[in-house]
Amino acid sequence: MHPPTVEDVARAAGVSRQTVSNVLNAPQRVRPETRQRVEAAIEQLGYRPNRVAQSLRAATSRMIGYRIEPMHPHALGSMHDRLLHALAEAGRAADHHLLLFTADDPLDEVANADALHRAGAIDGVVLYGIQSADPRPAGLRQLRIPFAAFGRTGADDAHPWVDIDNTAGTAAAVDHLVTREHRRIAFLGYPEGVAVGDRRADGWRTALDKHGLLDGSRHLDLRGEDSLATGARLAEALLDHHTPPTAVVAATDTLAAGVLRTVRQRHARLAVVGFDDTPTAGALDLSSVRQPIEAVGHAMIRALLGPGGNEPAGQLLAPELIVRASSALP
């Protein structure tokens, strides 16, 4: 038995072959009642369009390029994996799929994206891990390759981007700790110059200032690489200070887990809040700021594939503080 064809669908729905094609490729051109009739025939017959032939006719690959990066060796969980899954799900809903590639550095990523785009292998690119002086947005714009970015450079972001309001996330963590009567609240973060880390530090600083606590906490801002060992070491320094904090906001769950390890080894009392709400946070009963990664995936695909027009260049999504035992008590 031969698989159903466009002609079979058209015959079953009582429409022309072109109408079926319009339903598949430009449904906005078809009246709702006609579109529903065609879609019912497609479902009834089990018709599956030939995407290769469609791509050749439309000069589109329906593929989105995405550079995969190795997981940080000291990280307990990777937001990269969650974002990849969210993008794949959102892309599939828009009849697109991801084409994964590797690159040695940001400039090599642009070069590889250019080669794939010239070959017709991808229609556009999703960028991840945007930094303050990131060369990729300007490089892709110059090559006229469509792209959307997860994150902001903070400078000329005249392209589609989606980001988490990292400043609001750490500010919410501070507000939560203040309601638990903490007045000396430390911050552990990335070295200065990392865009995401700087915004999370800004949220901590702004919230402390709002509550009139910044002057007494400036010495409680410590930075280091994102690792368990760093979190544990910085926690030792905080607890040994002559005016130690009673609470800590960490820029990642990995740093926060390191703090918890020191706290438990020393039988200290220290409230801890992390960021990212990785599976590790749940396992350790660690309060953490959750990023809406699934919403990010859908927003990124819309930003890349959408018609543009009156759509804003960027979208800032709100995170959510998940309170667990590590910070629940005063």
Phi, psi and omega in degrees: 000127181284146176295151182296150181246175176300321180297322178297317179296315180299318180295317182292326182269350181070038180228177179278163177300323180295324179296319176299317178300320179294321179298322182284325189246336180213065187300337180294343180277350188252138178300143185306316183294323177291318180299319180296323180293319179292317180296324177295320178293320178300316180293317183295319183275344183072033182288137175234118182294151176277100186291330179297313179296319178299317181297320179295319181290321185269358182057042177224145182266342187058030178238143180241125181283141180210123179279124176267142181239149178294147178292140178302130187297338183255000183279144179275338180204155185241121173292336180302316181295317179295319179295319180301315179295318180297319178295318180298318179295313181293321178296318179298321178296334178260016178062036174230160180224164182268140169247113185271140176215165178248165178204153182282329183196176183303318180293324176292327176298316178298317181296318179293320177297321178298316180297317180293320181292318178297326180281355181079015183279335180224153176265337182190184187223144169253128178259144182228149176072044181293135178245171187301316181250041185292126181278350188291315180302313180296321180296317180289323177298317180298326180274357179061040176261121178300140178203160171226147186242139170265100184121171183229148173279335183086000180246250183267085180261055181274051179211165179296129177214156174227138180213160173269142176283080183297325178298315179294328181296309180288330176297320178296324178296317178295314179303317179300315182292324178296320178295339176269014173073020173280139181236342174245100187242118182271165175229131173244124184213184177293161171302148181301145181108344174274119191305310182298315180296321180295322180291323178292324175294321178299320180295318176299313183295315182296318181293319177298318179298319179300323181270005179072028185245002188291317185302324181273004185234002183301327181284356183261017178260104183240146184232156177179178181292159184278090180209159176300316182299320179295315179301318180293318181294316180292327176295322176302315181297320180294315183290334179275353180291151182292338171234077184291155178285164173255353180208155180225135168252122181253146182287345178214161175292331179296312176299318181297322179295324175296320177298314180301323180298316178294318180302317183286325178295324183263002181054041181269164174253113182205118176285141185225135173231131178258194180215136176114336182050056175287167175305331177300322180299316178296320181294326182266003185057041183265125171298142184202156177270119184269130174271136179280071188296323179297318177294324177299314180303313180293319180295322179295316180295318177298318181296324182281318188261346184292166183285350180082243179068243182271004179294140178294150180295326183227156178229128180251116184260144184275134173277176181226131178279124176255113185268127177231191188297333186296342179223009188288327184270153176297000000 
